[in-house]
Amino acid sequence: DGGITQSPKYLFRKEGQNVTLSCEQNLNHDAMYWYRQDPGQGLRLIYYSQIVNDFQKGDIAEGYSVSREKKESFPLTVTSAQKNPTAFYLCASSIGAGPSGELFFGEGSRLTVL
Amino acid sequence: AQSVTQPDIHITVSEGASLELRCNYSYGATPYLFWYVQSPGQGLQLLLKYFSGDTLVQGIKGFEAEFKRSQSSFNLRKPSVHWSDAAEYFCAVAGPGGYNKLIFGAGTRLAVHP
């Protein structure tokens, strides 16, 4: 079945460590996104990529980095510069930037900083 | 700036009762509006979307939503709630960057009493 796979599902990190969250999709979608979800705040866009080897900052990109070397993969690195990294991270993809409007989401990765 | 407000953080209804979840948006042009549902610990699934045309849109799982430009609202409704509808519901509007750069509301958590 086609879909989006995020790993790991749960991750614990010590302060000062970088951590990379994996996101892989087999939907052949051009666009991919990373959102952060905090209780009571909805989802906020971290980074997005419309095509391979190109990505743009979202609303809360500070302390995060991404790469898009392959169409199906869009890993997110949470760096030690991110002041409050404990959150639920969601990866999504869409066919493109056209009017379909539908984002397909993975099941998320929960990061806890100890 | 574009924004989405979901006034109700938590709603509890009895199984079989009707449901209305409120969503108000702020957007300068014709909005593209969405409702997503999230089960605990999962990603989001698109329920329905409005781009143009008929202001009453039908979605999956028996949900519908009505776009009211005069009230800047896009409320989600269901005539008879099932226990499996217990989840968190997010309203979203397409932001200035394009159709798929969504701005989400903070969410409404729905509990269903048997």
mmCIF file of C-alpha atoms in Angstrom:
data_model
loop_
_atom_site.group_PDB
_atom_site.id
_atom_site.type_symbol
_atom_site.label_atom_id
_atom_site.label_comp_id
_atom_site.label_asym_id
_atom_site.label_seq_id
_atom_site.Cartn_x
_atom_site.Cartn_y
_atom_site.Cartn_z
ATOM 1 C CA ASP A 1 0.000 0.000 0.000
ATOM 2 C CA GLY A 2 1.167 3.513 -0.717
ATOM 3 C CA GLY A 3 1.777 5.863 2.132
ATOM 4 C CA ILE A 4 4.165 7.801 4.294
ATOM 5 C CA THR A 5 6.453 6.115 6.790
ATOM 6 C CA GLN A 6 7.966 8.025 9.666
ATOM 7 C CA SER A 7 10.595 6.620 11.980
ATOM 8 C CA PRO A 8 11.241 6.300 14.769
ATOM 9 C CA LYS A 9 7.800 6.556 16.338
ATOM 10 C CA TYR A 10 9.286 7.535 19.704
ATOM 11 C CA LEU A 11 12.665 9.125 20.300
ATOM 12 C CA PHE A 12 14.424 10.336 23.405
ATOM 13 C CA ARG A 13 17.295 12.763 23.229
ATOM 14 C CA LYS A 14 19.600 14.393 25.682
ATOM 15 C CA GLU A 15 19.993 18.140 25.599
ATOM 16 C CA GLY A 16 22.693 19.248 23.184
ATOM 17 C CA GLN A 17 22.303 16.310 20.819
ATOM 18 C CA ASN A 18 21.162 16.475 17.234
ATOM 19 C CA VAL A 19 18.574 13.956 16.107
ATOM 20 C CA THR A 20 17.259 13.045 12.657
ATOM 21 C CA LEU A 21 13.687 11.994 11.955
ATOM 22 C CA SER A 22 13.078 9.914 8.869
ATOM 23 C CA CYS A 23 10.230 10.407 6.399
ATOM 24 C CA GLU A 24 9.768 8.202 3.343
ATOM 25 C CA GLN A 25 6.856 8.200 0.884
ATOM 26 C CA ASN A 26 5.987 5.850 -1.960
ATOM 27 C CA LEU A 27 3.104 7.928 -3.318
ATOM 28 C CA ASN A 28 5.267 9.504 -6.030
ATOM 29 C CA HIS A 29 4.369 12.922 -4.645
ATOM 30 C CA ASP A 30 6.466 15.915 -5.577
ATOM 31 C CA ALA A 31 5.901 17.991 -2.440
ATOM 32 C CA MET A 32 6.791 17.083 1.129
ATOM 33 C CA TYR A 33 6.342 18.904 4.430
ATOM 34 C CA TRP A 34 7.323 18.816 8.071
ATOM 35 C CA TYR A 35 4.949 20.048 10.733
ATOM 36 C CA ARG A 36 5.375 20.372 14.460
ATOM 37 C CA GLN A 37 2.400 19.745 16.750
ATOM 38 C CA ASP A 38 2.178 20.994 20.315
ATOM 39 C CA PRO A 39 -0.852 20.619 22.584
ATOM 40 C CA GLY A 40 -3.331 23.432 22.066
ATOM 41 C CA GLN A 41 -1.385 24.966 19.184
ATOM 42 C CA GLY A 42 -2.370 22.960 16.161
ATOM 43 C CA LEU A 43 0.229 22.278 13.506
ATOM 44 C CA ARG A 44 2.992 24.654 12.508
ATOM 45 C CA LEU A 45 5.026 24.343 9.324
ATOM 46 C CA ILE A 46 8.764 23.807 9.768
ATOM 47 C CA TYR A 47 10.028 23.186 6.227
ATOM 48 C CA TYR A 48 8.601 22.175 2.905
ATOM 49 C CA SER A 49 9.972 20.976 -0.402
ATOM 50 C CA GLN A 50 8.248 21.237 -3.764
ATOM 51 C CA ILE A 51 10.864 19.298 -5.755
ATOM 52 C CA VAL A 52 14.064 17.360 -5.263
ATOM 53 C CA ASN A 53 17.089 19.401 -4.176
ATOM 54 C CA ASP A 54 14.928 22.358 -3.222
ATOM 55 C CA PHE A 55 13.272 23.300 0.054
ATOM 56 C CA GLN A 56 11.958 26.390 1.825
ATOM 57 C CA LYS A 57 11.611 27.484 5.412
ATOM 58 C CA GLY A 58 8.208 27.436 7.001
ATOM 59 C CA ASP A 59 7.044 29.466 9.960
ATOM 60 C CA ILE A 60 9.278 27.889 12.626
ATOM 61 C CA ALA A 61 12.449 26.724 10.834
ATOM 62 C CA GLU A 62 14.951 27.940 13.430
ATOM 63 C CA GLY A 63 16.860 25.045 14.979
ATOM 64 C CA TYR A 64 15.856 22.590 12.237
ATOM 65 C CA SER A 65 17.417 21.456 8.987
ATOM 66 C CA VAL A 66 16.259 19.253 6.101
ATOM 67 C CA SER A 67 17.493 17.722 2.883
ATOM 68 C CA ARG A 68 15.707 16.475 -0.226
ATOM 69 C CA GLU A 69 18.191 14.393 -2.186
ATOM 70 C CA LYS A 70 15.569 11.889 -3.335
ATOM 71 C CA LYS A 71 11.955 12.378 -4.278
ATOM 72 C CA GLU A 72 10.742 9.827 -1.761
ATOM 73 C CA SER A 73 12.770 11.005 1.231
ATOM 74 C CA PHE A 74 12.668 14.179 3.349
ATOM 75 C CA PRO A 75 14.557 13.767 6.635
ATOM 76 C CA LEU A 76 14.353 16.379 9.374
ATOM 77 C CA THR A 77 17.231 17.102 11.740
ATOM 78 C CA VAL A 78 16.428 18.694 15.059
ATOM 79 C CA THR A 79 19.585 20.443 16.092
ATOM 80 C CA SER A 80 20.832 21.474 19.503
ATOM 81 C CA ALA A 81 19.935 25.050 18.551
ATOM 82 C CA GLN A 82 16.231 24.220 18.815
ATOM 83 C CA LYS A 83 15.336 25.569 22.247
ATOM 84 C CA ASN A 84 12.238 23.515 22.901
ATOM 85 C CA PRO A 85 12.341 20.400 20.721
ATOM 86 C CA THR A 86 9.967 18.169 22.688
ATOM 87 C CA ALA A 87 6.953 17.779 20.387
ATOM 88 C CA PHE A 88 5.090 15.552 17.979
ATOM 89 C CA TYR A 89 6.475 15.810 14.452
ATOM 90 C CA LEU A 90 4.386 15.072 11.393
ATOM 91 C CA CYS A 91 5.601 14.558 7.860
ATOM 92 C CA ALA A 92 3.223 15.033 4.952
ATOM 93 C CA SER A 93 3.245 14.935 1.186
ATOM 94 C CA SER A 94 1.080 16.178 -1.655
ATOM 95 C CA ILE A 95 0.928 15.648 -5.382
ATOM 96 C CA GLY A 96 2.157 19.168 -5.949
ATOM 97 C CA ALA A 97 1.377 22.770 -5.199
ATOM 98 C CA GLY A 98 -1.752 22.691 -7.311
ATOM 99 C CA PRO A 99 -5.324 22.949 -6.117
ATOM 100 C CA SER A 100 -5.786 19.377 -4.947
ATOM 101 C CA GLY A 101 -5.209 20.658 -1.462
ATOM 102 C CA GLU A 102 -4.858 17.274 0.127
ATOM 103 C CA LEU A 103 -1.943 16.538 2.373
ATOM 104 C CA PHE A 104 -1.215 12.903 3.178
ATOM 105 C CA PHE A 105 0.272 12.493 6.636
ATOM 106 C CA GLY A 106 2.505 9.954 8.268
ATOM 107 C CA GLU A 107 1.760 8.652 11.748
ATOM 108 C CA GLY A 108 4.222 10.991 13.397
ATOM 109 C CA SER A 109 7.333 10.863 15.540
ATOM 110 C CA ARG A 110 7.250 11.879 19.169
ATOM 111 C CA LEU A 111 10.499 13.458 20.336
ATOM 112 C CA THR A 112 11.218 13.911 24.019
ATOM 113 C CA VAL A 113 14.251 15.773 25.285
ATOM 114 C CA LEU A 114 15.434 14.541 28.667
ATOM 115 C CA ALA B 1 -2.203 37.769 8.595
ATOM 116 C CA GLN B 2 -4.122 34.644 7.777
ATOM 117 C CA SER B 3 -5.413 32.735 10.788
ATOM 118 C CA VAL B 4 -7.861 30.072 11.840
ATOM 119 C CA THR B 5 -9.784 30.030 15.101
ATOM 120 C CA GLN B 6 -11.509 27.023 16.566
ATOM 121 C CA PRO B 7 -13.335 28.415 19.599
ATOM 122 C CA ASP B 8 -14.027 25.086 21.259
ATOM 123 C CA ILE B 9 -11.072 23.206 22.709
ATOM 124 C CA HIS B 10 -13.124 20.255 23.952
ATOM 125 C CA ILE B 11 -16.618 19.077 23.040
ATOM 126 C CA THR B 12 -18.500 16.130 24.453
ATOM 127 C CA VAL B 13 -21.583 14.684 22.802
ATOM 128 C CA SER B 14 -23.660 11.571 23.275
ATOM 129 C CA GLU B 15 -23.569 8.866 20.648
ATOM 130 C CA GLY B 16 -26.354 9.467 18.142
ATOM 131 C CA ALA B 17 -26.516 13.193 18.829
ATOM 132 C CA SER B 18 -25.785 15.812 16.210
ATOM 133 C CA LEU B 19 -22.463 17.617 16.089
ATOM 134 C CA GLU B 20 -21.253 21.006 14.992
ATOM 135 C CA LEU B 21 -17.620 22.073 15.282
ATOM 136 C CA ARG B 22 -16.934 25.735 14.729
ATOM 137 C CA CYS B 23 -14.208 27.264 12.596
ATOM 138 C CA ASN B 24 -13.605 30.929 11.808
ATOM 139 C CA TYR B 25 -10.924 32.111 9.453
ATOM 140 C CA SER B 26 -9.224 35.334 8.553
ATOM 141 C CA TYR B 27 -8.171 35.596 4.940
ATOM 142 C CA GLY B 28 -8.143 38.458 2.477
ATOM 143 C CA ALA B 29 -9.210 36.633 -0.641
ATOM 144 C CA THR B 30 -11.370 33.649 -1.491
ATOM 145 C CA PRO B 31 -10.233 31.023 0.980
ATOM 146 C CA TYR B 32 -9.418 27.402 0.414
ATOM 147 C CA LEU B 33 -10.670 25.604 3.521
ATOM 148 C CA PHE B 34 -10.149 22.140 4.923
ATOM 149 C CA TRP B 35 -11.153 19.922 7.799
ATOM 150 C CA TYR B 36 -8.810 17.185 8.984
ATOM 151 C CA VAL B 37 -9.287 14.525 11.665
ATOM 152 C CA GLN B 38 -6.598 13.026 13.878
ATOM 153 C CA SER B 39 -6.971 9.885 15.969
ATOM 154 C CA PRO B 40 -4.748 9.673 19.069
ATOM 155 C CA GLY B 41 -1.074 9.233 18.197
ATOM 156 C CA GLN B 42 -1.802 9.227 14.479
ATOM 157 C CA GLY B 43 -1.396 11.477 11.504
ATOM 158 C CA LEU B 44 -4.164 13.597 10.013
ATOM 159 C CA GLN B 45 -6.748 12.524 7.465
ATOM 160 C CA LEU B 46 -8.633 14.883 5.169
ATOM 161 C CA LEU B 47 -12.388 14.937 5.836
ATOM 162 C CA LEU B 48 -13.417 17.518 3.259
ATOM 163 C CA LYS B 49 -12.337 20.674 1.489
ATOM 164 C CA TYR B 50 -13.873 23.783 -0.033
ATOM 165 C CA PHE B 51 -12.384 25.601 -2.993
ATOM 166 C CA SER B 52 -15.352 27.198 -4.750
ATOM 167 C CA GLY B 53 -18.897 26.554 -5.908
ATOM 168 C CA ASP B 54 -21.531 25.004 -3.685
ATOM 169 C CA THR B 55 -21.051 26.279 -0.153
ATOM 170 C CA LEU B 56 -22.201 23.004 1.395
ATOM 171 C CA VAL B 57 -19.554 20.346 0.920
ATOM 172 C CA GLN B 58 -19.809 16.675 1.686
ATOM 173 C CA GLY B 59 -16.933 14.672 3.062
ATOM 174 C CA ILE B 60 -16.046 11.229 4.209
ATOM 175 C CA LYS B 61 -17.517 9.437 7.237
ATOM 176 C CA GLY B 62 -20.823 11.300 6.919
ATOM 177 C CA PHE B 63 -19.396 14.764 7.642
ATOM 178 C CA GLU B 64 -20.357 17.968 5.890
ATOM 179 C CA ALA B 65 -19.303 21.592 6.207
ATOM 180 C CA GLU B 66 -20.844 24.877 5.180
ATOM 181 C CA PHE B 67 -18.864 27.865 3.992
ATOM 182 C CA LYS B 68 -20.389 31.198 5.023
ATOM 183 C CA ARG B 69 -18.443 34.106 3.639
ATOM 184 C CA SER B 70 -20.452 36.718 5.551
ATOM 185 C CA GLN B 71 -19.507 35.054 8.839
ATOM 186 C CA SER B 72 -16.003 33.951 7.818
ATOM 187 C CA SER B 73 -16.949 30.501 9.009
ATOM 188 C CA PHE B 74 -16.572 26.923 7.853
ATOM 189 C CA ASN B 75 -18.350 24.811 10.455
ATOM 190 C CA LEU B 76 -18.219 21.041 10.402
ATOM 191 C CA ARG B 77 -21.394 19.049 11.028
ATOM 192 C CA LYS B 78 -22.573 15.496 11.396
ATOM 193 C CA PRO B 79 -26.216 14.554 12.002
ATOM 194 C CA SER B 80 -25.526 11.501 14.170
ATOM 195 C CA VAL B 81 -22.225 10.916 15.924
ATOM 196 C CA HIS B 82 -20.702 7.449 16.335
ATOM 197 C CA TRP B 83 -18.326 6.451 19.118
ATOM 198 C CA SER B 84 -15.588 6.034 16.494
ATOM 199 C CA ASP B 85 -15.785 9.762 15.720
ATOM 200 C CA ALA B 86 -13.955 10.556 18.966
ATOM 201 C CA ALA B 87 -10.780 12.295 17.775
ATOM 202 C CA GLU B 88 -9.267 15.717 17.327
ATOM 203 C CA TYR B 89 -10.503 17.862 14.475
ATOM 204 C CA PHE B 90 -8.513 20.570 12.750
ATOM 205 C CA CYS B 91 -9.735 23.317 10.490
ATOM 206 C CA ALA B 92 -7.190 24.761 8.052
ATOM 207 C CA VAL B 93 -6.936 27.467 5.440
ATOM 208 C CA ALA B 94 -4.510 27.635 2.552
ATOM 209 C CA GLY B 95 -2.000 30.340 3.335
ATOM 210 C CA PRO B 96 -0.441 32.927 1.052
ATOM 211 C CA GLY B 97 2.290 30.573 -0.142
ATOM 212 C CA GLY B 98 -0.039 28.331 -2.085
ATOM 213 C CA TYR B 99 -2.734 25.768 -1.769
ATOM 214 C CA ASN B 100 -0.721 23.280 0.213
ATOM 215 C CA LYS B 101 0.873 25.619 2.733
ATOM 216 C CA LEU B 102 -1.868 25.205 5.241
ATOM 217 C CA ILE B 103 -2.493 27.260 8.354
ATOM 218 C CA PHE B 104 -4.145 25.134 11.011
ATOM 219 C CA GLY B 105 -6.405 25.975 13.888
ATOM 220 C CA ALA B 106 -5.563 24.750 17.376
ATOM 221 C CA GLY B 107 -7.982 21.851 17.090
ATOM 222 C CA THR B 108 -11.147 20.665 18.832
ATOM 223 C CA ARG B 109 -11.039 17.432 20.779
ATOM 224 C CA LEU B 110 -14.278 15.488 20.517
ATOM 225 C CA ALA B 111 -15.349 12.983 23.155
ATOM 226 C CA VAL B 112 -18.364 10.725 22.571
ATOM 227 C CA HIS B 113 -20.398 9.320 25.449
ATOM 228 C CA PRO B 114 -22.065 5.936 24.879
#
